[in-house]
XYZ file of C-alpha atoms in Angstrom:
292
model
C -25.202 -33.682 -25.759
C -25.851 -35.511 -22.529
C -26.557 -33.925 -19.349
C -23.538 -32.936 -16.831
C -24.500 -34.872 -13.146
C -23.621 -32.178 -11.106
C -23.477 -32.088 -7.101
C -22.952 -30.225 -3.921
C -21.529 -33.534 -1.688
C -23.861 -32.217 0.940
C -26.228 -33.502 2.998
C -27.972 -30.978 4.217
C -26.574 -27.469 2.201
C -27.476 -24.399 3.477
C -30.189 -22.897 1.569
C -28.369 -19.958 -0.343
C -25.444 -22.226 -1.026
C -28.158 -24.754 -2.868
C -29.997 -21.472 -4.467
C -26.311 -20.766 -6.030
C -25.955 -24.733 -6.615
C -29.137 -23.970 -8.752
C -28.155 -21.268 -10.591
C -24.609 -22.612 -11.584
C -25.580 -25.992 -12.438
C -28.865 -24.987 -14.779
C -26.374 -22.265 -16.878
C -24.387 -25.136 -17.402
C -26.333 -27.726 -19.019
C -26.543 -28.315 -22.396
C -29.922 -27.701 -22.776
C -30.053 -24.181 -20.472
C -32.025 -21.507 -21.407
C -30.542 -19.372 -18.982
C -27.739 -16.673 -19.943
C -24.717 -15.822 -18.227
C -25.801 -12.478 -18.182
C -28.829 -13.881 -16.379
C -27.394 -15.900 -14.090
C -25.079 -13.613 -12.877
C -27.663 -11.418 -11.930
C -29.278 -13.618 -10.407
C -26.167 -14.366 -8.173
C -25.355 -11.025 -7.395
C -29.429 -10.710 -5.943
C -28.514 -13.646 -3.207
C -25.583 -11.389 -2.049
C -26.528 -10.680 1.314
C -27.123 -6.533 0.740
C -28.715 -7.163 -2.372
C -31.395 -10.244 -1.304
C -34.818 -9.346 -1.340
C -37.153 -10.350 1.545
C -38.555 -13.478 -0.108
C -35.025 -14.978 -0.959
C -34.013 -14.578 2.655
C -34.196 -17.310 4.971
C -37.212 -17.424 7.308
C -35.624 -16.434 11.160
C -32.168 -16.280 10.423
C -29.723 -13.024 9.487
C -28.102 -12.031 7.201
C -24.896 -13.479 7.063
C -21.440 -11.343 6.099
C -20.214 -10.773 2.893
C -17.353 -12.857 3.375
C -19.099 -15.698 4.298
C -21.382 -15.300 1.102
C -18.051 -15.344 -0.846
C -16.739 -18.274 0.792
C -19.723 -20.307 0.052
C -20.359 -19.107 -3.177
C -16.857 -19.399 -4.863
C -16.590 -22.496 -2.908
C -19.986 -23.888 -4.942
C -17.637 -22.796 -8.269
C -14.253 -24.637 -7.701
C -16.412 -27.818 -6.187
C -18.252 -27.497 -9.726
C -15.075 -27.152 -11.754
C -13.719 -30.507 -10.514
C -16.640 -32.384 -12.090
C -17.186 -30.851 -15.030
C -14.781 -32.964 -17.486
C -11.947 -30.840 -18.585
C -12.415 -30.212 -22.688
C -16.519 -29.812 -21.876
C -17.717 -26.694 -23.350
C -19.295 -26.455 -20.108
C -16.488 -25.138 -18.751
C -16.172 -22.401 -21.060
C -19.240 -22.066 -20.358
C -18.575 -21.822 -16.289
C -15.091 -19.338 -17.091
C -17.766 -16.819 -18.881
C -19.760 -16.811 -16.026
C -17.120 -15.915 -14.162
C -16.105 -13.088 -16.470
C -19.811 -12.286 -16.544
C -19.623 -11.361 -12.628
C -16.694 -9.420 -13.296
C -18.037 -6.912 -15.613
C -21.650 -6.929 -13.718
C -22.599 -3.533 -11.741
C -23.814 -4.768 -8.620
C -26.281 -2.633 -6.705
C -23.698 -2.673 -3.928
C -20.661 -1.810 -5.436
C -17.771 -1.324 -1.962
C -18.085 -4.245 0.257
C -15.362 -4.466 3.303
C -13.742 -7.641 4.317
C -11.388 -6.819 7.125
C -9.878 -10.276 7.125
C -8.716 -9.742 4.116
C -7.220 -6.280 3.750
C -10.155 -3.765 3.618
C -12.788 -2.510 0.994
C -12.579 -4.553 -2.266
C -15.118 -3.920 -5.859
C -17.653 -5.774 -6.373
C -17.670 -7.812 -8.319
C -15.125 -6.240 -10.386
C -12.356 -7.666 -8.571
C -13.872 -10.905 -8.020
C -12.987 -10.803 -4.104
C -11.896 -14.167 -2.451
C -11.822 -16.186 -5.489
C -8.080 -16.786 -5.172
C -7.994 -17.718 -1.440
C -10.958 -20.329 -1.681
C -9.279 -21.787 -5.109
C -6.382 -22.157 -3.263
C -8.144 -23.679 -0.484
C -10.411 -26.088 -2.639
C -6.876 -27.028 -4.311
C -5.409 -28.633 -1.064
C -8.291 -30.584 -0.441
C -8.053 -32.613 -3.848
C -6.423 -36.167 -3.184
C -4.466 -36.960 -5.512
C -3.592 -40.589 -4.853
C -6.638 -42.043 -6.387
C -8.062 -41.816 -10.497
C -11.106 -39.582 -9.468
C -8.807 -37.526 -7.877
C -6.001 -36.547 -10.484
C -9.528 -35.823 -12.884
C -10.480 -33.991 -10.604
C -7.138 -31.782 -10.380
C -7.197 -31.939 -13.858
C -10.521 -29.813 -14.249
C -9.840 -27.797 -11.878
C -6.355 -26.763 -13.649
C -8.388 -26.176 -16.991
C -10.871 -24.396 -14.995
C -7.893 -22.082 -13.828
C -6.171 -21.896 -16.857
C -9.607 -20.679 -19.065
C -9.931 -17.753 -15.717
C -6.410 -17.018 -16.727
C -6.630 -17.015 -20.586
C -9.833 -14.852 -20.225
C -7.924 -11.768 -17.454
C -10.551 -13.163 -14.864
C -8.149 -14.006 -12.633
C -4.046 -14.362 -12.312
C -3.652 -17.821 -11.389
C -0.400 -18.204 -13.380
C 0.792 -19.684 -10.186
C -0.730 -22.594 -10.401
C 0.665 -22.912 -14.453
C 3.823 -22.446 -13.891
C 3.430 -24.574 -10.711
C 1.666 -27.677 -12.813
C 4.470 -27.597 -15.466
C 7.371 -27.684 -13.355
C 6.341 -30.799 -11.644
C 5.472 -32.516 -14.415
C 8.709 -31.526 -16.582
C 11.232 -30.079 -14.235
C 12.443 -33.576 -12.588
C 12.910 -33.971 -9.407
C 15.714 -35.066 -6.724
C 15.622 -38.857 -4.865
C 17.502 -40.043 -2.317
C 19.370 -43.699 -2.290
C 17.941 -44.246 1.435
C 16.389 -41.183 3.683
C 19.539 -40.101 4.922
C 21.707 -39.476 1.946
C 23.380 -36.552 1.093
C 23.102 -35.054 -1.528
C 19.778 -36.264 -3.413
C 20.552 -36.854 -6.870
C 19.023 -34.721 -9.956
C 16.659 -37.679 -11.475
C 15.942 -36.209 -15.336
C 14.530 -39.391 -16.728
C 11.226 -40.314 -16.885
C 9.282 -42.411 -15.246
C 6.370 -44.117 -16.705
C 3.105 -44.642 -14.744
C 0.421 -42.769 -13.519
C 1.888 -39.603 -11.901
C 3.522 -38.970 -14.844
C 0.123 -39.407 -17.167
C -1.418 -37.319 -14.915
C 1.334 -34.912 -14.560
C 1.280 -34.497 -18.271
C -1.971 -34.023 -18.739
C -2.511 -31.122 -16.365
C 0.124 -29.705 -18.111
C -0.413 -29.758 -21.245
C -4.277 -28.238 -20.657
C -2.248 -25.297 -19.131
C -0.593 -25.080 -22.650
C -3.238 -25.856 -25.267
C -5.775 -23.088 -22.991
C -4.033 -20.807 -22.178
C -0.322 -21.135 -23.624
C 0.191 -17.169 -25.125
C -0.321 -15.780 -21.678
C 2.294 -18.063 -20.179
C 4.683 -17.492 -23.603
C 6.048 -14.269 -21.964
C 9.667 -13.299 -21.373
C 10.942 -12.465 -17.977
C 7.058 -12.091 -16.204
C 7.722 -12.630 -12.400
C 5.684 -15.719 -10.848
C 6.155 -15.709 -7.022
C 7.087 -18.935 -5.447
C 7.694 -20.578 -8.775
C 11.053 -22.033 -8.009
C 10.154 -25.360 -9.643
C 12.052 -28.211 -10.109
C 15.586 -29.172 -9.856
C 16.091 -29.212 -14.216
C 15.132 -25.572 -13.529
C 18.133 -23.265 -12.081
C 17.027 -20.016 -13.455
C 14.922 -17.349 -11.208
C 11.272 -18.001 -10.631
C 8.440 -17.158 -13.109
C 8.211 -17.257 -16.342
C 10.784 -17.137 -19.435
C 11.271 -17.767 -22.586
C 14.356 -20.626 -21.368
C 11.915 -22.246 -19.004
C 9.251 -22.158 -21.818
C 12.185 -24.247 -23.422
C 12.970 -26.319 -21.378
C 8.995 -27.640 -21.005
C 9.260 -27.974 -24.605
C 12.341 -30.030 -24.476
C 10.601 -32.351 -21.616
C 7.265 -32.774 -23.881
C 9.509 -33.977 -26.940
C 11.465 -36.399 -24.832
C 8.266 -37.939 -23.162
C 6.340 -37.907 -26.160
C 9.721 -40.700 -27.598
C 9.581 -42.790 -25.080
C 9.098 -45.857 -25.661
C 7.344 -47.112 -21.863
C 5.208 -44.165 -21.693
C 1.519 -44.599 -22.162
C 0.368 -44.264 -25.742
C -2.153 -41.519 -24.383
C 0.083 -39.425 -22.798
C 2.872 -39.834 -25.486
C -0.123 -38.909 -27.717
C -0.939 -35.581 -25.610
C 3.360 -34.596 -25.063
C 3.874 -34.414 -28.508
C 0.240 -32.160 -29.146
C 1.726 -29.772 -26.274
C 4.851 -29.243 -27.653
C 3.612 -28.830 -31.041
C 0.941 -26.539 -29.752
C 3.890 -24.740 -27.707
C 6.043 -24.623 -31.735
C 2.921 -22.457 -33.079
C 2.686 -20.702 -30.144
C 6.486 -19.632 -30.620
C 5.732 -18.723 -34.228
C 2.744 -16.675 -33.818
C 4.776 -14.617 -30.979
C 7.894 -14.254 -32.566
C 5.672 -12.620 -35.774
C 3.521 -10.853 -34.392
């Protein structure tokens, strides 16, 4: 297996942010030597508390523990956006992740006022939602590298959720409604009332659409097939009329909107191809719950 071309876009990184570029991108490769278990060690030792003397920069303090967190989730999410979605390397990147979870660090409180007080660490992974959701605004969308980009980070999100790393069902639920929920259009800007448009419409926000959503299903699918779990801010779209979250009619309904994709006749023969594998994947899905 080739190697993954990883990078930090950055000039001129600061020197603990390119110590945890190191660390994440050498667990990573194919050919690593390096653990998990290792190399979440040896992130928890650049942790400001926990650096030794020879790791710290020469002249310069110690910076907070939020701004560790920052930088070092930050190093994550950029990372999860180019490592191809189906690569084992991103396994690979979600068990590091579950790796810091479960690690005993030799400074187990840390306080971040900003954000509400004292917070476990790294048991509760502190700041990893905020900076995913931050990352997640910055990707633009409107170009090819950027919708693969979105989708790796979605799969990267969707593995964190699978594994009880993190609870970013949000962004799920969020990625299936707009892909399969429709959506309302206007004749001109100022009528009233948009219309409910429910048929498809071939090209690439669809594709893309479709794809991102169907990696939410195929990774992590039996932790979104759950009756009546509440979602905040998961209104969706306008095919959806039922409360926010997740249920077993809105499951439905997304399995409804892969079938009819998957027949159409204009849609690309990829994402046709990928539709119908969702909704299958969402039929066994069904089966397995409703036996179990």
């Amino acid at each position: 297996m080739s190697a993954l071309h990883l990078r930090l876009d950055d000039e001129d990184p600061w020197i603990i942010e390119q110590r945890i570029f190191d660390i994440v991108n050498n667990v990573l490769q194919p050919s690593s030597t390096l653990s998990t278990t290792a190399a979440a060690r040896a992130l928890d030792g650049l942790f400001p508390e926990n650096r030794c003397e020879e790791d710290q920069p020469e002249g310069k303090a110690r910076e907070s523990a939020g701004s560790f967190l920052w930088h070092m989730w930050g190093v994550f999410h950029k990372v999860a956006q180019q490592v191809p979605h189906a690569s084992p390397a991103q396994n690979r990147l979600a068990a590091l992740v579950d790796e810091l979870r479960h690690l005993s660090s030799d400074t187990p409180i840390i306080s971040l006022e900003s954000w509400g007080g004292d917070f476990r660490l790294w048991e509760s992974l502190p700041l990893l939602g905020p900076t995913l959701n931050d990352e997640c605004e910055g990707i633009d969308e409107t170009s090819d590298g950027g919708r693969q980009r979105r989708r790796n980070v979605n799969a990267y999100m969707a593995r964190l959720t699978r594994d009880g790393s993190a609870d970013l069902r949000y962004h799920g639920v969020m990625a299936l409604a707009g892909a399969l929920e429709g959506e309302l259009v206007r004749a001109h800007a100022h009528a009233h009332p948009a219309r409910v448009k429910s048929e498809v419409t071939p090209g690439p926000a669809l594709d893309s659409g479709v794809s991102v959503a169907a990696d939410w299903i195929s990774i992590c699918g039996p932790t979104l097939f759950e009756e009546d779990q509440d979602v905040a801010s998961t209104l969706g779209g306008p095919l959806w009329d039922g409360k926010p979250g997740l249920s077993r009619a809105r499951w439905q309904l997304w399995e409804a909107r892969f079938g009819a994709i998957s027949e159409h006749d204009e849609v690309d023969d990829e994402t046709r191809r990928v539709a119908r594998e969702a909704r299958q994947r969402m039929e066994e899905i069904e089966r397995a719950g409703t036996t179990a």
